[in-house]
Short mmCIF file of C-alpha atoms in Angstrom, two decimals:
data_model
loop_
_atom_site.label_atom_id
_atom_site.label_comp_id
_atom_site.label_asym_id
_atom_site.label_seq_id
_atom_site.Cartn_x
_atom_site.Cartn_y
_atom_site.Cartn_z
CA VAL O 1 -29.15 13.14 38.62
CA GLY O 2 -29.49 15.15 35.77
CA GLN O 3 -25.51 14.93 35.63
CA MET O 4 -25.64 11.29 35.89
CA LYS O 5 -28.48 10.95 32.95
CA ALA O 6 -26.25 13.34 30.66
CA LEU O 7 -23.29 11.21 31.46
CA LEU O 8 -25.35 7.84 30.59
CA ARG O 9 -26.82 9.50 27.58
CA GLY O 10 -23.68 10.22 26.01
CA TYR O 11 -21.77 6.75 26.95
CA PHE O 12 -24.80 5.08 25.15
CA LEU O 13 -25.00 7.19 22.17
CA ASP O 14 -20.97 6.67 21.84
CA ASN O 15 -21.06 2.98 22.47
CA VAL O 16 -24.28 2.54 19.85
CA SER O 17 -22.30 4.31 16.96
CA ILE O 18 -19.40 2.44 17.50
CA THR O 19 -21.53 -0.55 17.23
CA GLY O 20 -23.20 0.68 14.25
CA SER O 21 -19.87 1.49 12.47
CA ARG O 22 -19.32 -1.92 13.13
CA ARG O 23 -22.11 -3.44 11.67
CA ARG O 24 -21.91 -1.43 8.29
CA ARG O 25 -18.34 -2.20 7.92
CA ARG O 26 -19.12 -5.77 8.23
CA ARG O 27 -21.91 -5.46 5.70
CA ASP O 28 -19.83 -3.45 3.06
CA GLU O 29 -17.10 -6.34 3.97
CA VAL O 30 -19.53 -8.79 3.07
CA ARG O 31 -20.67 -7.12 0.08
CA LEU O 32 -17.06 -6.47 -1.28
CA HIS O 33 -16.78 -10.31 -0.99
CA SER O 34 -19.61 -11.28 -2.92
CA ALA O 35 -18.82 -8.49 -5.49
CA GLN O 36 -15.48 -9.97 -6.07
CA ALA O 37 -16.59 -13.67 -6.20
CA HIS O 38 -18.79 -12.55 -8.89
CA ALA O 39 -16.28 -10.80 -10.81
CA ALA O 40 -14.32 -14.00 -10.15
CA VAL O 41 -17.19 -16.34 -11.72
CA SER O 42 -17.96 -13.73 -14.77
CA VAL O 43 -14.35 -14.18 -15.46
CA ALA O 44 -14.19 -17.78 -15.59
CA GLN O 45 -17.07 -17.96 -18.07
CA LEU O 46 -15.31 -15.73 -20.00
CA ALA O 47 -12.29 -17.41 -20.70
CA ALA O 48 -14.18 -20.92 -20.59
CA ALA O 49 -15.80 -19.10 -23.52
CA ILE O 50 -12.83 -18.34 -25.57
CA ALA O 51 -11.38 -21.62 -24.57
CA GLY O 52 -14.55 -23.26 -26.57
CA VAL O 53 -14.28 -20.81 -29.50
CA VAL O 54 -10.69 -21.71 -30.13
CA SER O 55 -11.34 -25.24 -30.14
CA ALA O 56 -14.01 -25.04 -32.63
CA CYS O 57 -12.03 -22.91 -34.61
CA ASP O 58 -9.95 -24.34 -37.46
CA LEU O 59 -6.54 -22.91 -38.32
CA ARG O 60 -5.87 -23.56 -41.95
CA GLY O 61 -2.08 -25.27 -42.81
CA ASP O 62 -1.62 -25.28 -38.89
CA LYS O 63 -2.91 -27.55 -36.73
CA LYS O 64 -0.38 -27.73 -34.56
CA LEU O 65 -0.45 -24.06 -33.53
CA GLY O 66 -4.12 -24.78 -33.25
CA ALA O 67 -4.04 -27.54 -30.74
CA VAL O 68 -1.69 -25.32 -29.08
CA LEU O 69 -3.84 -22.44 -28.37
CA ALA O 70 -6.93 -24.73 -27.39
CA SER O 71 -4.71 -26.14 -25.11
CA ALA O 72 -3.23 -22.69 -23.34
CA ALA O 73 -6.75 -21.59 -23.21
CA ALA O 74 -8.22 -24.27 -21.61
CA LEU O 75 -5.60 -23.66 -18.89
CA VAL O 76 -6.39 -20.08 -18.68
CA ALA O 77 -10.25 -21.21 -18.14
CA THR O 78 -9.58 -23.70 -15.61
CA VAL O 79 -7.24 -21.64 -13.91
CA CYS O 80 -9.64 -18.79 -13.62
CA ALA O 81 -12.31 -21.19 -12.32
CA GLU O 82 -10.14 -22.48 -9.37
CA ALA O 83 -9.56 -18.65 -8.82
CA ALA O 84 -13.51 -18.19 -8.51
CA GLU O 85 -14.10 -20.83 -6.05
CA SER O 86 -11.12 -19.61 -3.96
CA ALA O 87 -12.87 -16.09 -4.06
CA GLY O 88 -16.05 -17.70 -2.13
CA ALA O 89 -18.07 -18.97 -5.00
CA ASN O 90 -19.70 -22.13 -4.81
CA ARG O 91 -18.60 -25.14 -6.92
CA PRO O 92 -22.26 -25.76 -8.69
CA ARG O 93 -21.66 -22.26 -9.97
CA VAL O 94 -18.73 -21.97 -11.09
CA THR O 95 -20.06 -25.22 -12.83
CA SER O 96 -22.44 -23.98 -14.46
CA ALA O 97 -20.79 -20.54 -15.13
CA VAL O 98 -17.93 -22.54 -17.52
CA LYS O 99 -20.73 -24.61 -18.78
CA THR O 100 -22.78 -22.07 -20.38
CA GLY O 101 -19.23 -19.79 -21.42
CA LEU O 102 -18.46 -23.17 -23.31
CA GLU O 103 -21.38 -23.10 -25.42
CA SER O 104 -21.16 -19.69 -26.34
CA ARG O 105 -19.89 -19.33 -30.11
CA SER O 106 -21.28 -15.97 -31.28
CA PRO O 107 -19.96 -12.74 -31.60
CA ALA O 108 -22.70 -11.07 -29.70
CA GLU O 109 -22.22 -13.80 -26.87
CA LEU O 110 -18.56 -12.71 -26.58
CA LEU O 111 -19.55 -9.27 -26.39
CA THR O 112 -21.75 -9.93 -23.76
CA LEU O 113 -19.26 -11.49 -21.38
CA THR O 114 -16.57 -9.50 -22.10
CA ALA O 115 -18.74 -6.53 -20.91
CA THR O 116 -20.28 -8.28 -17.87
CA ALA O 117 -17.20 -9.15 -16.83
CA ALA O 118 -15.64 -5.87 -17.33
CA THR O 119 -18.67 -4.29 -15.36
CA CYS O 120 -18.50 -6.63 -12.38
CA LEU O 121 -14.35 -5.98 -11.91
CA ARG O 122 -15.20 -2.04 -11.97
CA GLY O 123 -18.19 -2.92 -9.31
CA ALA O 124 -15.56 -5.04 -7.31
CA ALA O 125 -12.78 -1.85 -7.29
CA ALA O 126 -15.46 0.69 -6.63
CA LEU O 127 -16.41 -1.51 -3.47
CA LYS O 128 -12.46 -2.06 -2.49
CA LEU O 129 -12.02 1.56 -2.87
CA ARG O 130 -15.22 2.60 -0.80
CA ALA O 131 -14.14 0.31 2.32
CA ALA O 132 -10.44 1.81 2.25
CA ASP O 133 -12.01 5.52 2.09
CA VAL O 134 -14.03 4.43 5.15
CA ARG O 135 -11.72 2.97 7.32
CA GLY O 136 -8.98 5.69 6.49
CA ILE O 137 -6.68 3.56 4.77
CA SER O 138 -4.18 5.46 2.35
CA THR O 139 -0.84 5.51 1.30
CA GLY O 140 1.07 6.71 4.38
CA ALA O 141 -1.54 6.80 6.49
CA ASN O 142 -0.71 5.54 10.11
CA ALA O 143 -2.90 4.43 13.85
CA ASN O 144 -3.67 8.26 14.37
CA ALA O 145 -5.24 9.43 11.03
CA ASN O 146 -7.27 5.77 11.59
CA ALA O 147 -8.32 6.85 14.80
CA MET O 148 -9.40 10.71 13.66
CA ALA O 149 -11.45 9.04 10.84
CA MET O 150 -13.84 6.86 13.05
CA SER O 151 -14.32 9.58 15.39
CA ILE O 152 -15.49 12.06 12.37
CA SER O 153 -17.72 9.54 11.26
CA ALA O 154 -19.14 8.74 14.47
CA SER O 155 -19.76 12.63 14.84
CA ILE O 156 -21.48 13.14 11.03
CA GLN O 157 -24.79 11.30 12.29
CA LYS O 158 -24.68 13.18 15.48
CA GLY O 159 -23.88 16.64 14.27
CA ILE O 160 -20.82 18.95 14.45
CA ALA O 161 -19.97 22.34 13.59
CA LEU O 162 -19.04 23.28 10.53
CA ARG O 163 -18.91 26.52 8.01
CA VAL O 164 -21.20 25.52 5.26
CA CYS O 165 -21.73 27.61 1.94
CA LEU O 166 -25.64 27.74 1.77
CA PRO O 167 -27.55 27.57 -1.76
CA CYS O 168 -28.15 31.21 -1.91
CA GLY O 169 -24.18 31.96 -1.76
CA LYS O 170 -23.92 32.85 1.33
CA VAL O 171 -21.07 31.32 3.72
CA ARG O 172 -22.30 30.20 7.45
CA VAL O 173 -21.89 28.24 10.55
CA ARG O 174 -24.34 25.37 11.01
CA THR O 175 -24.78 22.33 13.00
CA VAL O 176 -24.69 19.48 10.18
CA SER O 177 -25.35 16.18 10.21
CA VAL O 178 -26.38 13.39 7.92
CA PHE O 179 -28.33 10.28 8.48
CA PRO O 180 -30.49 7.92 7.22
CA ARG O 181 -34.35 8.57 7.97
CA ARG O 182 -35.96 6.25 10.30
CA GLY O 183 -38.55 3.61 8.15
CA GLY O 184 -36.47 3.05 5.25
CA GLY O 185 -36.66 6.74 4.36
CA ALA O 186 -34.25 8.81 2.29
CA VAL O 187 -30.61 10.06 3.66
CA ALA O 188 -31.49 13.43 5.33
CA LEU O 189 -28.99 16.71 5.64
CA ARG O 190 -29.87 18.50 8.64
CA LEU O 191 -28.51 22.16 9.14
CA GLY O 192 -29.03 23.64 12.81
CA THR O 193 -28.98 27.56 13.76
CA LYS O 194 -28.37 28.73 17.18
CA ARG O 195 -30.51 31.31 18.14
CA LEU O 196 -30.08 33.82 20.91
CA ARG O 197 -26.78 33.04 21.47
CA GLY O 198 -26.92 29.41 21.88
CA ALA O 199 -30.13 29.11 24.28
CA PHE O 200 -32.06 26.78 21.61
CA ALA O 201 -31.27 26.10 17.87
CA THR O 202 -33.82 25.51 14.77
CA TYR O 203 -33.47 23.00 12.42
CA ASP O 204 -33.99 22.38 8.84
CA ASP O 205 -33.96 19.03 7.00
CA HIS O 206 -33.35 18.28 3.24
CA GLU O 207 -33.60 15.44 1.59
CA LEU O 208 -29.88 14.25 -0.01
CA LEU O 209 -29.69 13.57 -3.74
CA GLY O 210 -25.86 13.47 -3.90
CA VAL O 211 -22.14 14.18 -3.11
CA SER O 212 -19.05 14.87 -4.74
CA THR O 213 -15.95 16.94 -4.08
CA GLY O 214 -16.67 20.60 -5.01
CA GLY O 215 -13.81 21.65 -7.22
CA GLY O 216 -12.30 17.92 -6.80
CA GLY O 217 -9.44 19.79 -4.25
CA GLU O 218 -8.36 22.69 -2.09
CA ALA O 219 -10.63 26.42 -1.90
CA VAL O 220 -9.78 29.53 -0.52
CA VAL O 221 -13.57 30.62 0.74
CA ASP O 222 -13.60 34.34 2.88
CA GLY O 223 -9.55 33.99 3.01
CA ARG O 224 -9.54 30.94 4.52
CA ARG O 225 -7.88 27.16 3.18
CA CYS O 226 -10.42 24.96 2.71
CA PHE O 227 -11.62 21.42 1.49
CA ALA O 228 -15.31 21.22 0.41
CA VAL O 229 -17.93 18.47 0.09
CA ALA O 230 -20.59 19.57 -2.45
CA LEU O 231 -24.35 17.85 -1.43
CA SER O 232 -26.58 17.90 -3.50
CA THR O 233 -29.74 18.65 -2.26
CA SER O 234 -33.88 19.18 -2.61
CA ALA O 235 -33.56 22.80 -1.79
CA GLY O 236 -30.00 22.88 -3.92
CA THR O 237 -26.19 22.69 -3.80
CA VAL O 238 -24.89 22.96 -0.10
CA GLN O 239 -21.23 22.95 0.53
CA LEU O 240 -19.32 21.71 3.42
CA LEU O 241 -16.10 23.82 3.86
CA LEU O 242 -13.41 21.64 5.85
CA GLU O 243 -10.40 22.43 6.69
CA ASP O 244 -8.80 19.14 6.94
CA GLN O 245 -8.36 17.05 3.39
CA THR O 246 -8.91 14.11 5.49
CA HIS O 247 -11.93 15.29 7.08
CA CYS O 248 -13.21 16.30 3.36
CA LYS O 249 -12.43 12.47 2.27
CA VAL O 250 -14.16 10.52 5.33
CA TRP O 251 -17.21 13.05 4.83
CA LYS O 252 -17.60 12.06 1.58
CA ALA O 253 -16.87 8.57 1.94
CA ALA O 254 -19.56 8.19 4.91
CA ILE O 255 -22.51 10.23 2.87
CA GLU O 256 -21.79 7.72 0.10
CA GLY O 257 -22.06 4.68 1.94
CA MET O 258 -25.23 6.27 3.45
CA LEU O 259 -26.87 6.78 0.15
CA SER O 260 -25.23 3.41 -1.18
CA ASP O 261 -26.97 1.51 1.39
CA PHE O 262 -30.34 3.49 0.73
CA LEU O 263 -30.17 3.04 -3.15
CA TYR O 264 -29.47 -0.89 -2.30
CA VAL O 265 -32.58 -1.04 -0.13
CA SER O 266 -34.58 0.54 -2.26
CA THR O 267 -34.00 -1.45 -5.41
CA LYS O 268 -34.33 -4.70 -2.92
CA ASP O 269 -37.99 -3.64 -2.06
CA ALA O 270 -38.40 -2.99 -5.67
#
């Protein structure tokens, strides 16, 4: 009975982890699609503003050039509006953005529209890069790399033994897991220590504040080659020392995803 319970527990945990991973991936895809549509609308609004300004400008001595520029700007604005609709933005939203853009005349308004469009494009690009990192997609990646990335992502919340550089500077082996706390709490880093040759274990939980790649590349710790993921916690900086660069990227992307989801929920609730 005990063995059967263990088998069933492992089966359900694995399936719940895979289902949760798929749900998060779907949510990231929806968020990316929405960001791309918003960026396309912002660019269409900026193009409409430029077309409106060009059509209102009086080019002295060359009215023909003014007409050609106005026609070209109007064409670009039309193409941008169609692209925004193709990206998923509904027509009333695009029409309203184009109308607002055509009414913009002052340099301050044009500067604001330019900055907004640039910010939206950068945000969409960042979400696209994050989605690619989580799925393990990169130049030269293959099916084995993707399978390994999914396996590591599922293990992050369940716990895995890693070498860890603690805030005090000592390197130790700990059972590391990163997970969002229940009830919408912060993201937590859990470090487990085995006692009495594995007879039992104790755990320390720390609030996770941020993540980065330690030093930005390869390092050698205690004579062993590794790739570090630096975690900023309430107790100081903890470095996860991973022996494979792909593992390092997947850990970093998964943790960034958890932090991003936590910030998104916190902002939404606020």
